[in-house]
Amino acid sequence: MVDTENVREAAHIDCRDDVCFTSPNYPLHYPNLAVENRLITAPDGIRILVTFTDFNVEVDDFLDLADNVYKQNSKRYTGEHKFPPFLTKGNELDMTFISLTSGTRRGFNVSASCYDQSRDANVARIVGGNSPGKGFLELRTQLGDWRRVCTDSFHERVAEVVCGELGYPAVKKVSNGTGDCISAGQDCTKAPVCNDYTFRSDDCSWSSGNCSSADAVKVECYEPGYKGCYHPEDLPQLSGAIFNTTSQCVSSCRTNTRKALAVINGKHCFCPIADEVNLPDIAPAADHSTCIQNTRIRNRRGTRQVINSLVYDVSVGFCDALDDVIHGSRDSNITWFGSIVRFTCDAGYSLNGCGALQCVPGLSPYYPVWNGSVPTCNMSGDSTSTSSTDSTLYTEGSVSATVMSRRDILEGVEKIGPDTLAIR
């Protein structure tokens, strides 16, 4: 019997050097009945990349890597392979190695490092939507230009890799833009092939040849904090409220307590305490990309429609609270990821700055920032207030969901016309 309750060792990555981890006795054979648990952490807002230098263990022995921020992001490694790197969505990683009694091998040698989240490091992005993480899927060519991905032999696993690489929990939806390869004014490119152990676009097998389809791939990722899709009867049955949007529900639950979960079933919103809901013990109802679709169940009484429940962690994905505008107002107090806040000045005052701000990815979607500063209202000779139609917002064809640095985002907003936004 293997004792898996031993104490976890702690290791911290300082982003200056890689930290190596090996099996016991490496490169000599590790012993039978070995158990090692490690908790690896990085600075706040920094994700962890695990690179496999050598891996050779018995098929009954295994190394588990589990993301502490997003529990469903985990992999089990066994056998003898050259695995691609594992990428977390947050700054904490559980690493567990267990050997049984079937024999031993050389073991493993892996290294953990801080993931480079700069724009220059990315080879995939999502652009053109009205919210971060939503729009056309584009890949960067060897010449450095970006091209949309056509639907030829496209597999949803590619979207899963890109959403994960950009720091989002999962894929919400994949769709096609009819004729959008032609309207882009350039040739589209074929998507790569990504396997179940791939976490970065660079580690996929890249395709060659021209696209036969004129349709482009559109991808929508779930917002930070998404925990999964579950049957309503498996979750606490509480009295709740009615909201039209996910942001309203998540923000309402966070107002109650940051230890809550937001459970969304259609327009119904419930806020159970997270410690009272053991999600790891509850089987998900559907794949992430099919959760938002209504499920029809047949029984002896006929067919009934069931709407699965989305679950969000309300402790993450919020921008800082905005300062009040003297001699002005804003149209919303919601500061959740993707939210837009519009500003208006009182009569006799004019707006100085952006008429609207949006909560966009910072170091990652889990650590979002506002894409500009709160405007001021200055006294003017004009007796009419300034509306937010002069503002700059996400619209079709504007901002990429590529992970940017905090400095990149706070450099400012480039006005490109009414109700549009582009980040320099």
PDB file of C-alpha atoms in Angstrom, residues 225-232 261-266 268 270 291-292 307-313:
ATOM      1  CA  GLY A 225     -13.133  32.000 -12.791  1.00  0.00           C
ATOM      2  CA  TYR A 226     -15.181  29.506 -14.826  1.00  0.00           C
ATOM      3  CA  LYS A 227     -15.154  26.201 -12.938  1.00  0.00           C
ATOM      4  CA  GLY A 228     -17.272  23.925 -15.125  1.00  0.00           C
ATOM      5  CA  CYS A 229     -20.703  22.801 -16.273  1.00  0.00           C
ATOM      6  CA  TYR A 230     -22.912  20.755 -13.942  1.00  0.00           C
ATOM      7  CA  HIS A 231     -26.380  19.242 -13.612  1.00  0.00           C
ATOM      8  CA  PRO A 232     -28.597  21.606 -11.570  1.00  0.00           C
ATOM      9  CA  LEU A 261     -19.491  30.558  -6.157  1.00  0.00           C
ATOM     10  CA  ALA A 262     -21.771  31.963  -8.840  1.00  0.00           C
ATOM     11  CA  VAL A 263     -24.115  29.282 -10.201  1.00  0.00           C
ATOM     12  CA  ILE A 264     -25.905  30.348 -13.383  1.00  0.00           C
ATOM     13  CA  ASN A 265     -28.838  28.382 -14.754  1.00  0.00           C
ATOM     14  CA  GLY A 266     -30.344  30.273 -17.648  1.00  0.00           C
ATOM     15  CA  HIS A 268     -31.298  32.265 -12.574  1.00  0.00           C
ATOM     16  CA  PHE A 270     -27.414  31.379  -7.065  1.00  0.00           C
ATOM     17  CA  CYS A 291     -22.565  23.389 -21.668  1.00  0.00           C
ATOM     18  CA  ILE A 292     -24.301  26.517 -22.942  1.00  0.00           C
ATOM     19  CA  ILE A 307     -30.430  23.851 -18.987  1.00  0.00           C
ATOM     20  CA  ASN A 308     -27.113  22.935 -17.377  1.00  0.00           C
ATOM     21  CA  SER A 309     -25.557  25.200 -14.751  1.00  0.00           C
ATOM     22  CA  LEU A 310     -22.386  27.227 -15.224  1.00  0.00           C
ATOM     23  CA  VAL A 311     -20.237  27.660 -12.116  1.00  0.00           C
ATOM     24  CA  TYR A 312     -17.820  30.551 -11.538  1.00  0.00           C
ATOM     25  CA  ASP A 313     -15.328  31.392  -8.777  1.00  0.00           C
TER      26      ASP A 313
END
